[in-house]
Short mmCIF file of C-alpha atoms and ligand atoms in Angstrom, two decimals:
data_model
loop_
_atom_site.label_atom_id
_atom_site.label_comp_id
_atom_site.label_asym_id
_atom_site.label_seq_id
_atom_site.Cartn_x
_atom_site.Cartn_y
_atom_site.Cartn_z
CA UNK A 1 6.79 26.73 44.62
CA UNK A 2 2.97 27.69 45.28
CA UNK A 3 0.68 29.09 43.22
CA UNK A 4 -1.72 30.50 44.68
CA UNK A 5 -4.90 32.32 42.30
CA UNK A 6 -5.89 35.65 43.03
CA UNK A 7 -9.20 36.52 40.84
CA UNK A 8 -9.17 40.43 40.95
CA UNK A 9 -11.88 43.36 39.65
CA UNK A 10 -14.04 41.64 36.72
CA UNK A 11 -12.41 38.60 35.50
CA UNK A 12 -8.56 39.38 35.81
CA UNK A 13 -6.17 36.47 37.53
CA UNK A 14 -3.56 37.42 39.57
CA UNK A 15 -0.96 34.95 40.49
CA UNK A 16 0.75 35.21 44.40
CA UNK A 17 4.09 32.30 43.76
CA UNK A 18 5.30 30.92 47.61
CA UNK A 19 9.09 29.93 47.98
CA UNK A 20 8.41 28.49 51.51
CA UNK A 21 11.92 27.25 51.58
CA UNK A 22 12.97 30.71 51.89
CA UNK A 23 10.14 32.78 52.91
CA UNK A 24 10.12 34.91 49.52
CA UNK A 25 6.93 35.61 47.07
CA UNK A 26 5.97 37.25 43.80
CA UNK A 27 2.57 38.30 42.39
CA UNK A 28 2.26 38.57 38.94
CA UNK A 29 0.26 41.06 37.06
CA UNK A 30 -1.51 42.72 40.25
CA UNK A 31 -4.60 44.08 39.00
CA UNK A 32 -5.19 45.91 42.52
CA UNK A 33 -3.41 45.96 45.65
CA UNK A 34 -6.33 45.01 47.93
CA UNK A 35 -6.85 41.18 47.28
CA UNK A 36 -2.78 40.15 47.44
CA UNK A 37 -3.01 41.99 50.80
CA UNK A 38 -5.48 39.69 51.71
CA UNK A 39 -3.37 36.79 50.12
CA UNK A 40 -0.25 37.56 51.49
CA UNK A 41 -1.63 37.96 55.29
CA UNK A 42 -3.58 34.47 55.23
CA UNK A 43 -0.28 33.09 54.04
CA UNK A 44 1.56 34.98 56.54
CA UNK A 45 4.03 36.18 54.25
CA UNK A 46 5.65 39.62 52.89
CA UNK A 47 5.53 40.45 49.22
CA UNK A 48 9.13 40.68 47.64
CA UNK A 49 8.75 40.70 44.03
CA UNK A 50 6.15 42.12 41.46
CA UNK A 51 6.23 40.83 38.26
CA UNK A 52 4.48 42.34 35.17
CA UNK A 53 3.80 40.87 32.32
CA UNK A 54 2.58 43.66 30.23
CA UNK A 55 2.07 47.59 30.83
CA UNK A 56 -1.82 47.58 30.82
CA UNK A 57 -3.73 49.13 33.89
CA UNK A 58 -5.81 45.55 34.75
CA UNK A 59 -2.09 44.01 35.01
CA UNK A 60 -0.14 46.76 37.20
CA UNK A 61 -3.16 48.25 38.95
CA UNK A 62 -1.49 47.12 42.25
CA UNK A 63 1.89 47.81 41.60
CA UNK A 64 2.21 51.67 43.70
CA UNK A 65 0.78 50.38 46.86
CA UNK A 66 1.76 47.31 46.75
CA UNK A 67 5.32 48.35 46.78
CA UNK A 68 4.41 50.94 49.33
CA UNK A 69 3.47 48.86 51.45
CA UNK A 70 5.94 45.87 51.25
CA UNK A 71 8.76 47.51 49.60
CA UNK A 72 8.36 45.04 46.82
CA UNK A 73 10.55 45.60 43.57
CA UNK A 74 9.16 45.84 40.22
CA UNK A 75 10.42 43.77 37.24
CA UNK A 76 8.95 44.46 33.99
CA UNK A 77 10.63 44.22 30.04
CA UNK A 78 13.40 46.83 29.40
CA UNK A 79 11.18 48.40 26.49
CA UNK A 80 8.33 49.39 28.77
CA UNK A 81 10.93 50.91 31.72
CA UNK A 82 8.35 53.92 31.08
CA UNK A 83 4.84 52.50 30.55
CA UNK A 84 5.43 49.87 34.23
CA UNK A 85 4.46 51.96 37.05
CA UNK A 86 7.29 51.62 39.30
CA UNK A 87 9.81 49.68 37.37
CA UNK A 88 12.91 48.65 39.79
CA UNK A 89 14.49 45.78 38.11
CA UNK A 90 14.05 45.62 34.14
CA UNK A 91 14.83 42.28 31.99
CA UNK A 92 15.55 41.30 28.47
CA UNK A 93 14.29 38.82 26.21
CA UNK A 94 15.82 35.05 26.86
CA UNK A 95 16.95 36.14 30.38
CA UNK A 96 16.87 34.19 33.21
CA UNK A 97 15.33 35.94 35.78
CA UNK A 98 16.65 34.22 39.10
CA UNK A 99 15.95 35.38 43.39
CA UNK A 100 16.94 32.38 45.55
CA UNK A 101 14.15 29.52 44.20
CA UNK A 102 12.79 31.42 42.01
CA UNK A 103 14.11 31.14 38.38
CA UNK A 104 12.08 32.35 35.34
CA UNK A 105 13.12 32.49 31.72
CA UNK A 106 11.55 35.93 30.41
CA UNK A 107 10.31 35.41 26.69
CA UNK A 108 9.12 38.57 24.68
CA UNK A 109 6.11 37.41 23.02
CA UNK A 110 5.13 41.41 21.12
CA UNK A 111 1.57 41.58 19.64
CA UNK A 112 -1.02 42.02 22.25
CA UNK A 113 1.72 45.04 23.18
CA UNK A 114 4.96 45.50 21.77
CA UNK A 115 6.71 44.80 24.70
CA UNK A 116 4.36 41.57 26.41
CA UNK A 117 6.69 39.24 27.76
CA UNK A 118 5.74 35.59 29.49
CA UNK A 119 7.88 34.63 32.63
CA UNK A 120 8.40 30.86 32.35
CA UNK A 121 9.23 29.03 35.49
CA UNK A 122 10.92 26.23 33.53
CA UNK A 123 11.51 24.23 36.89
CA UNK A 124 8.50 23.65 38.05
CA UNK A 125 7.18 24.14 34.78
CA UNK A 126 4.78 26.80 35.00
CA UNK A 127 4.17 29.56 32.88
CA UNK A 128 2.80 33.15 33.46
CA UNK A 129 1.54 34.30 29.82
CA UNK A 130 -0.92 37.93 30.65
CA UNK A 131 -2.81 38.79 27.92
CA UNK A 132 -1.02 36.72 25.11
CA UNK A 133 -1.99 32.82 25.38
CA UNK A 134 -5.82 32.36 27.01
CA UNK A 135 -6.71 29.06 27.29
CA UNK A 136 -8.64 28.54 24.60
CA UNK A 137 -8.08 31.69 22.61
CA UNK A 138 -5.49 34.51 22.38
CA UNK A 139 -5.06 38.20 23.25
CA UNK A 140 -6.52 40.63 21.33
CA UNK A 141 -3.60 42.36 18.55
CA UNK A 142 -3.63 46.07 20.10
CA UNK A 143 0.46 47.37 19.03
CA UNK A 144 1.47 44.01 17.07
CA UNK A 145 0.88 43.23 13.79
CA UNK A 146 -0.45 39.23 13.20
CA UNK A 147 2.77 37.77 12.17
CA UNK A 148 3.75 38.85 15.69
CA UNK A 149 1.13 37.43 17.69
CA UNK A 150 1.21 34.45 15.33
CA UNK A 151 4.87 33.99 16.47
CA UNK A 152 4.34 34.18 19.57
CA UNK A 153 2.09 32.07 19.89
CA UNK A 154 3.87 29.15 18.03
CA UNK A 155 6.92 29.96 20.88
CA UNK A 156 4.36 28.27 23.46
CA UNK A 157 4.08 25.16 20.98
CA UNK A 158 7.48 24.46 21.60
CA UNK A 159 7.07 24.16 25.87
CA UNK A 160 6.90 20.67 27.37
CA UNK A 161 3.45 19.35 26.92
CA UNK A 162 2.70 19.55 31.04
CA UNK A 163 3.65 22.94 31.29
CA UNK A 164 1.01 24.40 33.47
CA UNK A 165 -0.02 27.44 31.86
CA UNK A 166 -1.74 30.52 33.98
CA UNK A 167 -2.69 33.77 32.00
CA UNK A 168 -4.53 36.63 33.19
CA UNK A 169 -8.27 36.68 32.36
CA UNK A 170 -11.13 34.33 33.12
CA UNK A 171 -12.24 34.32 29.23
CA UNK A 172 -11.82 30.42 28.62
CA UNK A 173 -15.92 29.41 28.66
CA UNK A 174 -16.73 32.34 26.11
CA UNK A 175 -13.69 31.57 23.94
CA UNK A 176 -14.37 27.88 23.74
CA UNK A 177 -17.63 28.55 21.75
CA UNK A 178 -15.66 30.37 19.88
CA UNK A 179 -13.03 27.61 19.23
CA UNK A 180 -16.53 24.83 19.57
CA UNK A 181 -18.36 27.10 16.39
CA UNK A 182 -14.40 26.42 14.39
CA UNK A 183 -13.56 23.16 15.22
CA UNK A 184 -17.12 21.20 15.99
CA UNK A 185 -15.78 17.85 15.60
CA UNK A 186 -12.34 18.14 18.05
CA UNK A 187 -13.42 15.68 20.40
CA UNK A 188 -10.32 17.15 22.97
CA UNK A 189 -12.40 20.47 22.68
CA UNK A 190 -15.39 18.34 23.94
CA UNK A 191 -14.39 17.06 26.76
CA UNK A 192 -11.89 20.04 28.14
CA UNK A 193 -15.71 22.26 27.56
CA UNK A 194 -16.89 19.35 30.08
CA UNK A 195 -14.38 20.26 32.62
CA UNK A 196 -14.59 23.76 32.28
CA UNK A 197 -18.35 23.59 32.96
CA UNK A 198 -17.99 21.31 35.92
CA UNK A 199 -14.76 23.91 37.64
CA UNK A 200 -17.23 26.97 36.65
CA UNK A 201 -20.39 25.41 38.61
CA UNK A 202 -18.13 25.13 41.38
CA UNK A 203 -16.71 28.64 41.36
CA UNK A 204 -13.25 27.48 40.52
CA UNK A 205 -10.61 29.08 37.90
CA UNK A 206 -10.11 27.08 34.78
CA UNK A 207 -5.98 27.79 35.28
CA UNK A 208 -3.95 26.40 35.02
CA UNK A 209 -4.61 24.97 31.78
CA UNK A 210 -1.35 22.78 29.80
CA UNK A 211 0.37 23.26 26.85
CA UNK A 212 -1.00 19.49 25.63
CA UNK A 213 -4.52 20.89 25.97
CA UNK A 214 -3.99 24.42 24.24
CA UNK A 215 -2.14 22.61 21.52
CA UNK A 216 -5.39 20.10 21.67
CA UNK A 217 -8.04 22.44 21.92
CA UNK A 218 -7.30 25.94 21.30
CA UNK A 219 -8.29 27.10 17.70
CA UNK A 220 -5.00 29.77 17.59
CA UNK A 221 -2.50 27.06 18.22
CA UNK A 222 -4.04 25.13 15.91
CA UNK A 223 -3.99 27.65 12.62
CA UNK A 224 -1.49 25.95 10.66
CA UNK A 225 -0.57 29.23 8.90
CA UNK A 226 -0.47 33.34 9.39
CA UNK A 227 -3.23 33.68 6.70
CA UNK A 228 -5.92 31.28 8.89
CA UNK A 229 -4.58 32.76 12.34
CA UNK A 230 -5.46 36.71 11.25
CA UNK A 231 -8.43 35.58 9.84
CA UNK A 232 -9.48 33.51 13.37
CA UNK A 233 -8.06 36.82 15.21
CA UNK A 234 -10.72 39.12 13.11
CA UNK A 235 -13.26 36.66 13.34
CA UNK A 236 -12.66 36.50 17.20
CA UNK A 237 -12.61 40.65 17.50
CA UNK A 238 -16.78 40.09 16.60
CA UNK A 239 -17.59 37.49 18.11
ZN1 ZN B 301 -3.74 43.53 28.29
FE1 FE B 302 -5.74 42.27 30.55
#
């Protein structure tokens, strides 16, 4: 499985996933429809799957034409079968999501929206986690309350350590001041703010980030309690 990273409008990451074995892709969370055209035809491959993490507009923008024009289906959580433009296929929490190679575990992980949900490609060990886990910070509480998010969030704790984690915003250089200003002595935080610098110069994507460096580095994994994590989450809505 390839991963290929799509950035799309401001500083949203789309993700185009290759089974080459088989000739099949995904995209998750298409923002817009014009750069996974462009994706798909330097790849030389047809989009059959579009997978959305949550119902926002920068994370389905793509979905109606992109389905047009590939006759891609839509899979999106059961609970949002009327907020996912296009919805073909819907899923449930703890599924397994499986098309030839592919094979995702879908994990609702409510709080950013009610019904966010990660797709976690436990073979390959890569997970697609939207709006919910940033490296180095977390989504913003919109239809959740904070024990939800705060639950979520531990679920990712849990992952193997080298899970490669891709979410769906280029936000990790302003949240690690955040986390920096928090945390000032986390060495870990140090040096992953090194590498981030160095990958930014060079116009590259900080994703994927890992589950041992979120658990390292990022202030919201590290709250031990719900009391520290809404107060982090308020603190972080002002920054
Ligand atoms: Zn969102
Ligand atoms: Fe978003």
């Amino acid at each position: 499985m390839k991963v290929k990273i799509i950035p799309c409008l401001k500083d949203n990451y789309s993700y185009l996933i290759i089974d080459d074995k088989n000739n099949k892709s995904c995209v998750i969370d298409p923002s817009e429809a014009t750069p996974i055209i462009e994706c798909l035809e330097k790849n030389n491959i047809k989009l059959d799957f579009i997978l959305n993490t949550h119902h926002h507009y920068d994370h389905v923008g793509g979905n109606k034409e992109l389905k047009e024009r590939y006759g891609a289906k839509v899979v999106g959580y059961i609970d949002d079968k009327k907020r996912i433009p296009e919805i073909d296929i819907t899923v449930k929490n703890n599924q397994i999501w499986k098309e030839k190679k592919f094979e995702a575990k879908v994990v609702h992980i409510p709080g950013h929206t009610s019904g966010h949900i990660c797709f976690y490609f436990f073979n390959e060990k890569n997970i697609f986690t939207g709006d919910t886990l940033f490296s180095l910070g977390c989504g913003r509480i919109f239809e959740g309350t904070y024990s939800q998010m705060f639950k979520s969030l531990n679920f990712f704790k849990k992952l193997p350590p080298d899970t490669n984690i891709y979410c769906g915003h280029e936000y990790t250089l302003k949240n690690s001041d955040f986390c920096l200003k928090h945390d000032p002595e986390n060495k870990n935080l140090k040096n992953k703010i090194n590498i981030i610098k160095e990958k930014l110069k060079k116009n590259l994507p900080t994703m994927p980030t890992t589950i041992k460096d979120e658990i390292e580095c990022n202030i919201f994994l590290r709250s031990k309690n719900l009391e520290n994590f809404s107060k982090l989450r308020d603190l972080k809505d002002n920054f």
